Amino acid sequence: MSRLLAAALTVAAGAALAVAAALGIVARLQAAPEQPNTPLITYEQSGRGS
């Protein structure tokens, strides 16, 4: 009986760890970037309209 209990506790701990890791990854992906979103290339505007 103790082996069954140990196996069940191991499975529960593994599942809890997997859920915590998934939530941590999602939180990291939704974090705001540290740098502002500025374009790398800018084009000069001429006085002519097209």
mmCIF file of C-alpha atoms in Angstrom:
data_model
loop_
_atom_site.group_PDB
_atom_site.id
_atom_site.type_symbol
_atom_site.label_atom_id
_atom_site.label_comp_id
_atom_site.label_asym_id
_atom_site.label_seq_id
_atom_site.Cartn_x
_atom_site.Cartn_y
_atom_site.Cartn_z
ATOM 1 C CA MET A 1 0.000 0.000 0.000
ATOM 2 C CA SER A 2 2.838 2.414 0.719
ATOM 3 C CA ARG A 3 4.227 1.945 -2.807
ATOM 4 C CA LEU A 4 0.861 2.890 -4.262
ATOM 5 C CA LEU A 5 0.713 5.969 -2.029
ATOM 6 C CA ALA A 6 4.275 6.943 -2.984
ATOM 7 C CA ALA A 7 3.452 6.551 -6.678
ATOM 8 C CA ALA A 8 0.297 8.640 -6.334
ATOM 9 C CA LEU A 9 2.170 11.381 -4.487
ATOM 10 C CA THR A 10 4.912 11.369 -7.115
ATOM 11 C CA VAL A 11 2.366 11.712 -9.916
ATOM 12 C CA ALA A 12 0.585 14.536 -8.074
ATOM 13 C CA ALA A 13 3.851 16.362 -7.432
ATOM 14 C CA GLY A 14 4.894 15.979 -11.072
ATOM 15 C CA ALA A 15 1.558 17.303 -12.289
ATOM 16 C CA ALA A 16 1.750 20.287 -9.932
ATOM 17 C CA LEU A 17 5.281 21.043 -11.117
ATOM 18 C CA ALA A 18 4.200 20.859 -14.777
ATOM 19 C CA VAL A 19 1.282 23.234 -14.168
ATOM 20 C CA ALA A 20 3.514 25.681 -12.301
ATOM 21 C CA ALA A 21 6.081 25.618 -15.105
ATOM 22 C CA ALA A 22 3.386 26.200 -17.732
ATOM 23 C CA LEU A 23 1.964 29.143 -15.809
ATOM 24 C CA GLY A 24 5.450 30.602 -15.396
ATOM 25 C CA ILE A 25 6.124 30.353 -19.130
ATOM 26 C CA VAL A 26 2.805 32.017 -19.955
ATOM 27 C CA ALA A 27 3.521 34.820 -17.490
ATOM 28 C CA ARG A 28 6.949 35.395 -19.071
ATOM 29 C CA LEU A 29 5.478 35.523 -22.577
ATOM 30 C CA GLN A 30 2.874 38.099 -21.578
ATOM 31 C CA ALA A 31 5.409 40.381 -19.887
ATOM 32 C CA ALA A 32 5.915 43.811 -21.437
ATOM 33 C CA PRO A 33 9.211 44.319 -23.264
ATOM 34 C CA GLU A 34 11.864 46.342 -21.486
ATOM 35 C CA GLN A 35 12.792 48.359 -24.560
ATOM 36 C CA PRO A 36 10.423 50.690 -26.382
ATOM 37 C CA ASN A 37 9.130 49.549 -29.734
ATOM 38 C CA THR A 38 11.014 51.945 -31.994
ATOM 39 C CA PRO A 39 11.629 51.267 -35.688
ATOM 40 C CA LEU A 40 15.137 50.340 -36.771
ATOM 41 C CA ILE A 41 14.771 52.083 -40.142
ATOM 42 C CA THR A 42 13.267 55.510 -40.704
ATOM 43 C CA TYR A 43 12.626 57.145 -44.048
ATOM 44 C CA GLU A 44 12.911 60.849 -44.622
ATOM 45 C CA GLN A 45 9.713 62.499 -45.749
ATOM 46 C CA SER A 46 10.016 64.648 -48.851
ATOM 47 C CA GLY A 47 7.757 67.623 -49.488
ATOM 48 C CA ARG A 48 6.085 65.854 -52.426
ATOM 49 C CA GLY A 49 2.857 63.988 -51.947
ATOM 50 C CA SER A 50 2.179 60.828 -53.903
#
